[in-house]
mmCIF file of C-alpha atoms in Angstrom:
data_model
loop_
_atom_site.group_PDB
_atom_site.id
_atom_site.type_symbol
_atom_site.label_atom_id
_atom_site.label_comp_id
_atom_site.label_asym_id
_atom_site.label_seq_id
_atom_site.Cartn_x
_atom_site.Cartn_y
_atom_site.Cartn_z
ATOM 1 C CA UNK J 97 -53.227 -0.307 -25.229
ATOM 2 C CA UNK J 98 -54.761 3.126 -25.692
ATOM 3 C CA UNK J 99 -57.586 5.364 -24.524
ATOM 4 C CA UNK J 100 -60.594 4.583 -26.786
ATOM 5 C CA UNK J 101 -62.936 7.034 -28.459
ATOM 6 C CA UNK J 102 -66.408 6.504 -29.930
ATOM 7 C CA UNK J 103 -68.182 8.900 -32.247
ATOM 8 C CA UNK J 104 -71.765 8.563 -31.249
ATOM 9 C CA UNK J 105 -74.139 11.377 -32.196
ATOM 10 C CA UNK J 106 -75.861 13.404 -29.411
ATOM 11 C CA UNK J 107 -79.198 11.944 -30.654
ATOM 12 C CA UNK J 108 -77.853 8.412 -30.210
ATOM 13 C CA UNK J 109 -76.567 9.108 -26.755
ATOM 14 C CA UNK J 110 -79.747 10.746 -25.544
ATOM 15 C CA UNK J 111 -81.809 7.810 -26.905
ATOM 16 C CA UNK J 112 -79.488 5.430 -25.078
ATOM 17 C CA UNK J 113 -79.747 7.336 -21.847
ATOM 18 C CA UNK J 114 -83.552 7.393 -22.051
ATOM 19 C CA UNK J 115 -83.693 3.752 -22.605
ATOM 20 C CA UNK J 116 -81.581 3.015 -19.508
ATOM 21 C CA UNK J 117 -84.318 4.475 -17.274
ATOM 22 C CA UNK J 118 -86.451 1.387 -17.516
ATOM 23 C CA UNK J 119 -83.619 -0.646 -15.865
ATOM 24 C CA UNK J 120 -83.079 2.029 -13.077
ATOM 25 C CA UNK J 121 -79.519 2.567 -14.192
ATOM 26 C CA UNK J 122 -77.817 5.810 -15.513
ATOM 27 C CA UNK J 123 -74.429 6.637 -17.027
ATOM 28 C CA UNK J 124 -71.832 7.809 -14.438
ATOM 29 C CA UNK J 125 -69.801 9.813 -16.927
ATOM 30 C CA UNK J 126 -72.457 12.402 -17.412
ATOM 31 C CA UNK J 127 -72.306 13.475 -13.745
ATOM 32 C CA UNK J 128 -68.645 12.838 -12.968
ATOM 33 C CA UNK J 129 -67.840 16.483 -12.590
ATOM 34 C CA UNK J 130 -70.598 16.977 -9.996
ATOM 35 C CA UNK J 131 -69.879 13.913 -7.834
ATOM 36 C CA UNK J 132 -66.071 13.933 -7.984
ATOM 37 C CA UNK J 133 -65.193 17.719 -7.766
ATOM 38 C CA UNK J 134 -61.632 18.934 -7.633
ATOM 39 C CA UNK J 135 -62.392 20.173 -4.073
ATOM 40 C CA UNK J 136 -65.456 20.539 -1.862
ATOM 41 C CA UNK J 137 -67.979 23.184 -2.892
ATOM 42 C CA UNK J 138 -70.623 23.146 -0.145
ATOM 43 C CA UNK J 139 -74.178 24.157 -0.764
ATOM 44 C CA UNK J 140 -74.312 25.600 2.710
ATOM 45 C CA UNK J 141 -74.528 29.378 2.652
ATOM 46 C CA UNK J 142 -72.772 31.377 5.308
ATOM 47 C CA UNK J 143 -75.600 32.991 7.275
ATOM 48 C CA UNK J 144 -76.434 34.908 10.460
ATOM 49 C CA UNK J 145 -79.676 34.585 12.529
ATOM 50 C CA UNK J 146 -79.815 37.873 14.490
ATOM 51 C CA UNK J 147 -81.184 37.518 17.978
ATOM 52 C CA UNK J 148 -83.076 40.811 17.680
ATOM 53 C CA UNK J 149 -85.129 39.082 14.842
ATOM 54 C CA UNK J 150 -85.295 35.577 16.230
ATOM 55 C CA UNK J 151 -86.300 36.278 19.874
ATOM 56 C CA UNK J 152 -89.708 37.964 18.917
ATOM 57 C CA UNK J 153 -90.507 35.045 16.695
ATOM 58 C CA UNK J 154 -89.694 32.543 19.507
ATOM 59 C CA UNK J 155 -91.965 34.509 21.812
ATOM 60 C CA UNK J 156 -94.766 34.564 19.219
ATOM 61 C CA UNK J 157 -94.490 30.818 19.034
ATOM 62 C CA UNK J 158 -95.270 30.544 22.745
ATOM 63 C CA UNK J 159 -98.596 32.320 22.106
ATOM 64 C CA UNK J 160 -99.643 29.839 19.418
ATOM 65 C CA UNK J 161 -98.177 26.416 20.459
ATOM 66 C CA UNK J 162 -97.749 24.782 23.862
ATOM 67 C CA UNK J 163 -95.197 22.110 24.838
ATOM 68 C CA UNK J 164 -97.994 19.512 24.782
ATOM 69 C CA UNK J 165 -98.659 20.182 21.044
ATOM 70 C CA UNK J 166 -95.043 20.882 20.031
ATOM 71 C CA UNK J 167 -93.234 18.553 22.440
ATOM 72 C CA UNK J 168 -90.158 20.729 21.773
ATOM 73 C CA UNK J 169 -91.014 24.311 20.941
ATOM 74 C CA UNK J 170 -88.080 25.036 18.643
ATOM 75 C CA UNK J 171 -87.501 27.318 15.699
ATOM 76 C CA UNK J 172 -85.302 25.537 13.184
ATOM 77 C CA UNK J 173 -82.310 27.538 11.882
ATOM 78 C CA UNK J 174 -82.794 26.714 8.188
ATOM 79 C CA UNK J 175 -79.809 27.181 5.927
ATOM 80 C CA UNK J 176 -81.092 28.918 2.737
ATOM 81 C CA UNK J 177 -78.754 26.894 0.561
ATOM 82 C CA UNK J 178 -80.067 23.456 1.621
ATOM 83 C CA UNK J 179 -83.515 23.574 -0.168
ATOM 84 C CA UNK J 180 -85.804 23.276 2.862
ATOM 85 C CA UNK J 181 -83.854 20.474 4.604
ATOM 86 C CA UNK J 182 -84.046 20.512 8.467
ATOM 87 C CA UNK J 183 -80.315 21.382 8.617
ATOM 88 C CA UNK J 184 -78.153 24.347 9.428
ATOM 89 C CA UNK J 185 -75.127 22.816 7.731
ATOM 90 C CA UNK J 186 -74.917 19.488 5.892
ATOM 91 C CA UNK J 187 -74.367 17.480 9.127
ATOM 92 C CA UNK J 188 -75.505 19.830 11.914
ATOM 93 C CA UNK J 189 -78.777 21.238 13.091
ATOM 94 C CA UNK J 190 -79.339 24.359 15.137
ATOM 95 C CA UNK J 191 -82.625 25.573 16.669
ATOM 96 C CA UNK J 192 -83.912 28.029 19.285
ATOM 97 C CA UNK J 193 -85.945 26.487 22.047
ATOM 98 C CA UNK J 194 -88.235 28.391 24.341
ATOM 99 C CA UNK J 195 -89.768 27.290 27.669
ATOM 100 C CA UNK J 196 -92.136 29.571 29.520
ATOM 101 C CA UNK J 197 -92.443 29.853 33.259
ATOM 102 C CA UNK J 198 -94.086 26.731 34.748
ATOM 103 C CA UNK J 199 -93.724 24.690 31.539
ATOM 104 C CA UNK J 200 -92.252 21.286 31.108
ATOM 105 C CA UNK J 201 -90.898 19.831 27.861
ATOM 106 C CA UNK J 202 -91.817 16.205 28.265
ATOM 107 C CA UNK J 203 -89.177 13.502 28.611
ATOM 108 C CA UNK J 204 -88.024 11.526 25.542
ATOM 109 C CA UNK J 205 -84.841 10.035 24.075
ATOM 110 C CA UNK J 206 -83.416 9.713 20.591
ATOM 111 C CA UNK J 207 -80.412 8.530 18.625
ATOM 112 C CA UNK J 208 -79.242 12.006 17.602
ATOM 113 C CA UNK J 209 -76.712 13.605 19.972
ATOM 114 C CA UNK J 210 -77.723 16.924 21.344
ATOM 115 C CA UNK J 211 -76.396 19.936 23.212
ATOM 116 C CA UNK J 212 -77.998 22.929 24.844
ATOM 117 C CA UNK J 213 -76.206 26.261 25.028
ATOM 118 C CA UNK J 214 -78.197 28.615 27.214
ATOM 119 C CA UNK J 215 -79.025 32.115 25.868
ATOM 120 C CA UNK J 216 -81.438 33.594 28.376
ATOM 121 C CA UNK J 217 -82.511 32.090 31.718
ATOM 122 C CA UNK J 218 -82.894 32.917 35.401
ATOM 123 C CA UNK J 219 -82.589 29.182 36.224
ATOM 124 C CA UNK J 220 -84.671 26.170 35.271
ATOM 125 C CA UNK J 221 -83.084 22.877 34.436
ATOM 126 C CA UNK J 222 -82.475 20.097 31.980
ATOM 127 C CA UNK J 223 -82.631 16.543 33.404
ATOM 128 C CA UNK J 224 -80.441 14.001 31.574
ATOM 129 C CA UNK J 225 -79.966 10.402 32.528
ATOM 130 C CA UNK J 226 -81.346 10.832 36.051
ATOM 131 C CA UNK J 227 -79.581 14.108 36.976
ATOM 132 C CA UNK J 228 -80.817 17.679 36.867
ATOM 133 C CA UNK J 229 -78.504 20.346 35.476
ATOM 134 C CA UNK J 230 -78.921 24.056 35.967
ATOM 135 C CA UNK J 231 -79.450 26.231 32.821
ATOM 136 C CA UNK J 232 -77.910 29.639 33.229
ATOM 137 C CA UNK J 233 -76.638 31.882 30.403
ATOM 138 C CA UNK J 234 -73.427 30.485 28.831
ATOM 139 C CA UNK J 235 -73.840 27.055 30.436
ATOM 140 C CA UNK J 236 -73.396 24.065 28.121
ATOM 141 C CA UNK J 237 -75.500 20.904 28.729
ATOM 142 C CA UNK J 238 -74.910 17.726 26.819
ATOM 143 C CA UNK J 239 -77.544 15.053 25.914
ATOM 144 C CA UNK J 240 -75.749 11.931 24.747
ATOM 145 C CA UNK J 241 -77.558 9.692 22.235
ATOM 146 C CA UNK J 242 -80.347 7.567 23.720
ATOM 147 C CA UNK J 243 -80.486 9.426 27.035
ATOM 148 C CA UNK J 244 -83.741 10.232 28.599
ATOM 149 C CA UNK J 245 -84.100 14.023 29.046
ATOM 150 C CA UNK J 246 -86.669 16.689 29.839
ATOM 151 C CA UNK J 247 -86.624 20.396 30.464
ATOM 152 C CA UNK J 248 -88.520 22.601 32.888
ATOM 153 C CA UNK J 249 -88.694 26.305 33.767
ATOM 154 C CA UNK J 250 -89.316 26.901 37.440
ATOM 155 C CA UNK J 251 -88.518 30.548 37.256
ATOM 156 C CA UNK J 252 -90.667 33.741 36.435
ATOM 157 C CA UNK J 253 -89.144 34.462 33.076
ATOM 158 C CA UNK J 254 -88.888 32.683 29.729
ATOM 159 C CA UNK J 255 -85.896 30.486 28.923
ATOM 160 C CA UNK J 256 -84.140 30.373 25.640
ATOM 161 C CA UNK J 257 -81.370 28.182 24.493
ATOM 162 C CA UNK J 258 -79.556 27.044 21.325
ATOM 163 C CA UNK J 259 -80.197 23.338 20.445
ATOM 164 C CA UNK J 260 -77.377 21.670 18.540
ATOM 165 C CA UNK J 261 -77.805 18.176 17.152
ATOM 166 C CA UNK J 262 -76.266 15.850 14.515
ATOM 167 C CA UNK J 263 -79.854 15.399 13.190
ATOM 168 C CA UNK J 264 -79.045 15.800 9.485
ATOM 169 C CA UNK J 265 -76.269 13.161 9.663
ATOM 170 C CA UNK J 266 -78.425 10.731 11.601
ATOM 171 C CA UNK J 267 -81.301 11.152 9.212
ATOM 172 C CA UNK J 268 -79.088 10.745 6.108
ATOM 173 C CA UNK J 269 -77.905 7.444 7.611
ATOM 174 C CA UNK J 270 -81.545 6.539 8.321
ATOM 175 C CA UNK J 271 -80.651 5.794 11.989
ATOM 176 C CA UNK J 272 -83.249 7.869 13.768
ATOM 177 C CA UNK J 273 -84.876 6.213 16.756
ATOM 178 C CA UNK J 274 -87.134 8.054 19.238
ATOM 179 C CA UNK J 275 -88.962 6.977 22.382
ATOM 180 C CA UNK J 276 -91.448 8.905 24.513
ATOM 181 C CA UNK J 277 -91.175 8.489 28.349
ATOM 182 C CA UNK J 278 -94.511 7.401 29.830
ATOM 183 C CA UNK J 279 -94.459 10.325 32.218
ATOM 184 C CA UNK J 280 -93.625 14.080 31.669
ATOM 185 C CA UNK J 281 -90.457 13.682 33.604
ATOM 186 C CA UNK J 282 -88.023 10.822 34.021
ATOM 187 C CA UNK J 283 -86.823 9.737 37.544
ATOM 188 C CA UNK J 284 -84.094 11.714 39.183
ATOM 189 C CA UNK J 285 -81.506 9.213 40.581
ATOM 190 C CA UNK J 286 -78.428 11.371 40.953
ATOM 191 C CA UNK J 287 -77.792 14.038 43.613
ATOM 192 C CA UNK J 288 -77.423 17.670 42.441
ATOM 193 C CA UNK J 289 -73.962 18.357 41.165
ATOM 194 C CA UNK J 290 -73.016 14.687 40.946
ATOM 195 C CA UNK J 291 -71.597 14.836 37.325
ATOM 196 C CA UNK J 292 -69.665 18.012 38.036
ATOM 197 C CA UNK J 293 -68.241 16.564 41.327
ATOM 198 C CA UNK J 294 -67.116 13.316 39.673
ATOM 199 C CA UNK J 295 -65.806 14.612 36.297
ATOM 200 C CA UNK J 296 -65.477 18.397 36.544
ATOM 201 C CA UNK J 297 -62.054 18.540 38.353
ATOM 202 C CA UNK J 298 -59.942 18.338 35.259
ATOM 203 C CA UNK J 299 -57.181 15.696 35.942
ATOM 204 C CA UNK J 300 -58.850 14.441 39.117
ATOM 205 C CA UNK J 301 -61.374 11.625 38.756
ATOM 206 C CA UNK J 302 -62.803 8.969 41.198
ATOM 207 C CA UNK J 303 -60.930 5.659 40.906
ATOM 208 C CA UNK J 304 -63.949 3.445 41.435
ATOM 209 C CA UNK J 305 -65.741 4.538 38.227
ATOM 210 C CA UNK J 306 -64.842 2.614 35.123
ATOM 211 C CA UNK J 307 -63.406 4.793 32.326
ATOM 212 C CA UNK J 308 -64.647 4.234 28.886
ATOM 213 C CA UNK J 309 -62.585 5.015 25.789
ATOM 214 C CA UNK J 310 -65.595 5.629 23.547
ATOM 215 C CA UNK J 311 -68.860 7.452 23.646
ATOM 216 C CA UNK J 312 -69.958 10.821 24.959
ATOM 217 C CA UNK J 313 -68.433 12.718 27.853
ATOM 218 C CA UNK J 314 -69.690 11.636 31.276
ATOM 219 C CA UNK J 315 -69.488 15.225 32.283
ATOM 220 C CA UNK J 316 -72.759 16.568 30.821
ATOM 221 C CA UNK J 317 -72.680 20.046 32.389
ATOM 222 C CA UNK J 318 -70.084 22.763 31.658
ATOM 223 C CA UNK J 319 -70.988 25.952 33.672
ATOM 224 C CA UNK J 320 -70.159 29.317 32.058
ATOM 225 C CA UNK J 321 -68.431 30.754 35.175
ATOM 226 C CA UNK J 322 -65.709 28.114 35.016
ATOM 227 C CA UNK J 323 -65.497 28.309 31.221
ATOM 228 C CA UNK J 324 -65.047 32.109 31.221
ATOM 229 C CA UNK J 325 -62.464 32.008 34.032
ATOM 230 C CA UNK J 326 -60.469 29.451 32.142
ATOM 231 C CA UNK J 327 -60.560 31.564 28.938
ATOM 232 C CA UNK J 328 -59.540 34.748 30.726
ATOM 233 C CA UNK J 329 -56.665 33.107 32.602
ATOM 234 C CA UNK J 330 -55.359 31.570 29.465
ATOM 235 C CA UNK J 331 -55.583 34.889 27.566
ATOM 236 C CA UNK J 332 -53.223 36.541 30.034
ATOM 237 C CA UNK J 333 -50.267 34.292 29.319
ATOM 238 C CA UNK J 334 -50.856 32.740 25.883
ATOM 239 C CA UNK J 335 -51.064 34.189 22.428
ATOM 240 C CA UNK J 336 -53.608 31.539 21.310
ATOM 241 C CA UNK J 337 -54.292 30.422 17.833
ATOM 242 C CA UNK J 338 -53.589 32.791 14.946
ATOM 243 C CA UNK J 339 -56.864 31.602 13.374
ATOM 244 C CA UNK J 340 -59.226 31.537 16.364
ATOM 245 C CA UNK J 341 -57.753 33.596 19.188
ATOM 246 C CA UNK J 342 -57.889 31.874 22.543
ATOM 247 C CA UNK J 343 -59.815 28.771 21.544
ATOM 248 C CA UNK J 344 -60.640 25.920 23.963
ATOM 249 C CA UNK J 345 -62.472 22.618 23.431
ATOM 250 C CA UNK J 346 -65.028 21.112 25.808
ATOM 251 C CA UNK J 347 -63.557 17.680 26.174
ATOM 252 C CA UNK J 348 -64.457 14.276 27.502
ATOM 253 C CA UNK J 349 -62.533 14.176 30.839
ATOM 254 C CA UNK J 350 -62.176 10.371 30.656
ATOM 255 C CA UNK J 351 -60.404 10.421 27.283
ATOM 256 C CA UNK J 352 -59.339 13.968 26.526
ATOM 257 C CA UNK J 353 -61.213 13.567 23.276
ATOM 258 C CA UNK J 354 -64.267 15.267 21.830
ATOM 259 C CA UNK J 355 -67.392 15.793 23.966
ATOM 260 C CA UNK J 356 -69.504 13.557 21.770
ATOM 261 C CA UNK J 357 -68.753 10.958 18.998
ATOM 262 C CA UNK J 358 -70.256 13.215 16.234
ATOM 263 C CA UNK J 359 -70.041 16.725 17.673
ATOM 264 C CA UNK J 360 -67.091 18.771 19.011
ATOM 265 C CA UNK J 361 -67.736 21.834 21.119
ATOM 266 C CA UNK J 362 -65.469 24.914 21.409
ATOM 267 C CA UNK J 363 -65.349 28.262 23.048
ATOM 268 C CA UNK J 364 -63.059 31.208 22.218
ATOM 269 C CA UNK J 365 -62.045 34.590 23.336
ATOM 270 C CA UNK J 366 -61.175 37.265 20.798
ATOM 271 C CA UNK J 367 -59.104 40.082 22.414
ATOM 272 C CA UNK J 368 -60.247 43.718 21.937
ATOM 273 C CA UNK J 369 -59.659 44.689 18.345
ATOM 274 C CA UNK J 370 -58.279 41.261 17.415
ATOM 275 C CA UNK J 371 -58.430 40.170 13.756
ATOM 276 C CA UNK J 372 -57.469 36.524 13.227
ATOM 277 C CA UNK J 373 -55.676 35.042 10.250
ATOM 278 C CA UNK J 374 -57.860 33.212 7.775
ATOM 279 C CA UNK J 375 -57.944 29.460 7.322
ATOM 280 C CA UNK J 376 -60.333 26.748 6.109
ATOM 281 C CA UNK J 377 -61.083 23.200 7.200
ATOM 282 C CA UNK J 378 -63.355 20.431 6.028
ATOM 283 C CA UNK J 379 -65.540 20.645 9.026
ATOM 284 C CA UNK J 380 -68.679 22.790 9.083
ATOM 285 C CA UNK J 381 -69.447 24.995 12.119
ATOM 286 C CA UNK J 382 -72.354 26.683 13.944
ATOM 287 C CA UNK J 383 -71.337 29.713 16.199
ATOM 288 C CA UNK J 384 -73.184 31.457 18.852
ATOM 289 C CA UNK J 385 -72.098 34.895 20.143
ATOM 290 C CA UNK J 386 -72.012 34.715 23.950
ATOM 291 C CA UNK J 387 -70.760 38.303 24.250
ATOM 292 C CA UNK J 388 -69.359 40.924 21.949
ATOM 293 C CA UNK J 389 -69.642 42.576 18.597
ATOM 294 C CA UNK J 390 -67.798 41.918 15.442
ATOM 295 C CA UNK J 391 -67.851 40.148 12.119
ATOM 296 C CA UNK J 392 -66.633 37.052 10.423
ATOM 297 C CA UNK J 393 -65.422 37.060 6.816
ATOM 298 C CA UNK J 394 -66.363 33.815 4.969
ATOM 299 C CA UNK J 395 -64.788 34.176 1.615
ATOM 300 C CA UNK J 396 -65.997 37.532 0.339
ATOM 301 C CA UNK J 397 -69.143 37.510 2.545
ATOM 302 C CA UNK J 398 -69.216 39.580 5.731
ATOM 303 C CA UNK J 399 -71.267 38.133 8.615
ATOM 304 C CA UNK J 400 -71.803 40.851 11.157
ATOM 305 C CA UNK J 401 -72.635 39.638 14.663
ATOM 306 C CA UNK J 402 -73.372 40.812 18.217
ATOM 307 C CA UNK J 403 -74.562 39.386 21.478
ATOM 308 C CA UNK J 404 -76.740 36.247 21.211
ATOM 309 C CA UNK J 405 -76.628 35.970 17.392
ATOM 310 C CA UNK J 406 -76.048 32.643 15.748
ATOM 311 C CA UNK J 407 -74.243 32.018 12.473
ATOM 312 C CA UNK J 408 -72.934 29.119 10.432
ATOM 313 C CA UNK J 409 -69.737 28.531 8.277
ATOM 314 C CA UNK J 410 -69.694 25.813 5.618
ATOM 315 C CA UNK J 411 -66.802 23.300 5.377
ATOM 316 C CA UNK J 412 -63.825 24.204 3.295
ATOM 317 C CA UNK J 413 -64.499 27.945 3.239
ATOM 318 C CA UNK J 414 -61.755 30.424 4.186
ATOM 319 C CA UNK J 415 -62.845 32.419 7.186
ATOM 320 C CA UNK J 416 -61.534 34.942 9.704
ATOM 321 C CA UNK J 417 -62.899 36.561 12.883
ATOM 322 C CA UNK J 418 -62.775 40.260 13.922
ATOM 323 C CA UNK J 419 -63.617 41.679 17.332
ATOM 324 C CA UNK J 420 -64.762 45.179 16.528
ATOM 325 C CA UNK J 421 -64.668 46.431 20.147
ATOM 326 C CA UNK J 422 -61.379 48.338 21.057
ATOM 327 C CA UNK J 423 -61.941 47.694 24.754
ATOM 328 C CA UNK J 424 -63.884 44.512 25.380
ATOM 329 C CA UNK J 425 -63.286 40.846 24.534
ATOM 330 C CA UNK J 426 -65.726 38.829 22.499
ATOM 331 C CA UNK J 427 -66.712 35.306 23.369
ATOM 332 C CA UNK J 428 -67.943 32.779 20.734
ATOM 333 C CA UNK J 429 -69.302 29.207 21.387
ATOM 334 C CA UNK J 430 -69.245 26.836 18.432
ATOM 335 C CA UNK J 431 -69.933 23.235 17.564
ATOM 336 C CA UNK J 432 -68.660 21.275 14.548
ATOM 337 C CA UNK J 433 -68.644 17.937 12.904
ATOM 338 C CA UNK J 434 -64.926 17.485 13.456
ATOM 339 C CA UNK J 435 -65.197 13.996 15.104
ATOM 340 C CA UNK J 436 -66.965 12.663 12.031
ATOM 341 C CA UNK J 437 -64.472 14.104 9.547
ATOM 342 C CA UNK J 438 -61.549 12.774 11.601
ATOM 343 C CA UNK J 439 -63.051 9.278 12.038
ATOM 344 C CA UNK J 440 -63.589 9.013 8.332
ATOM 345 C CA UNK J 441 -60.169 10.349 7.461
ATOM 346 C CA UNK J 442 -61.534 13.464 5.783
ATOM 347 C CA UNK J 443 -60.253 16.104 8.083
ATOM 348 C CA UNK J 444 -58.036 18.686 6.312
ATOM 349 C CA UNK J 445 -57.030 22.180 7.222
ATOM 350 C CA UNK J 446 -54.963 24.920 5.571
ATOM 351 C CA UNK J 447 -54.123 28.585 6.055
ATOM 352 C CA UNK J 448 -55.084 31.289 3.564
ATOM 353 C CA UNK J 449 -52.118 31.875 1.228
ATOM 354 C CA UNK J 450 -52.198 35.576 1.797
ATOM 355 C CA UNK J 451 -52.727 35.385 5.576
ATOM 356 C CA UNK J 452 -56.016 37.230 5.484
ATOM 357 C CA UNK J 453 -58.930 37.364 3.098
ATOM 358 C CA UNK J 454 -58.243 40.351 0.686
ATOM 359 C CA UNK J 455 -60.539 43.328 1.371
#
């Protein structure tokens, strides 16, 4: 037995390939290098959406489109490497939603999982599954798949938040379902603070509520004051991760696992002047700068960021973070497709062989 070799001419091969088209088949060997690469080479481009540029455009949208016409007045964060797809990375979507004083974004539900990370707000709320959750800067609100939800601004100033969804993944799987609620808002059946009281006390949970091993977190509201306090306390006694500083994950309190089956959410503190080591992993990430000024190196590309900016990092790209302030910490929120990669057995992580990305 031996490896065979044929001596067809290029003309013969091209004629054969052309003839195959009528049968809707094509040779695998001509694209093998593209579909079975030595390692991932993402089309996602590392990119920053500066808040100073995005906010005026979000406000301009409020002059042109109402929530009745738009349903959700969102500016999509379009990755320039993905050819016009509604995607910020291959699997994740990011968008900036704006709700003006007195407006309601009408109730609906959908199969994509969603999160809201609040950028600017004096109050207002998101109602999810019969409970209203406050929306203050730095708060995280989850919207599990197929949950009724609506938003409202009962304050005197505009509200802005980062929408994060697994929309590109769901659409690729052709599993998008969507329902509109018959009224603008869905019924409120839970008392204020119910979710936080039941599930927000870390290891303490009520015994009469059944715990589920799968699905999204029953705690759908993670207030920033608690989150910041936890980060700052941890930073006083722990070195943290060499790659991410003091990094914490928003977890499902019933399981200790990821907040949602397809999206993991994280928050991190970079100490004044801190430069992390570089690493890479197969998960893609979308970051939002809660506070601070610095930059992130992604390969040889420098992503400079400051308060309220949003940026993305493709999977399997070496990256490191730098807090440029000598006196103040930086806080970064991020969400990733880690649960998907782990569930499929594709999660892989490795440090940069030189510790940091060479200058």
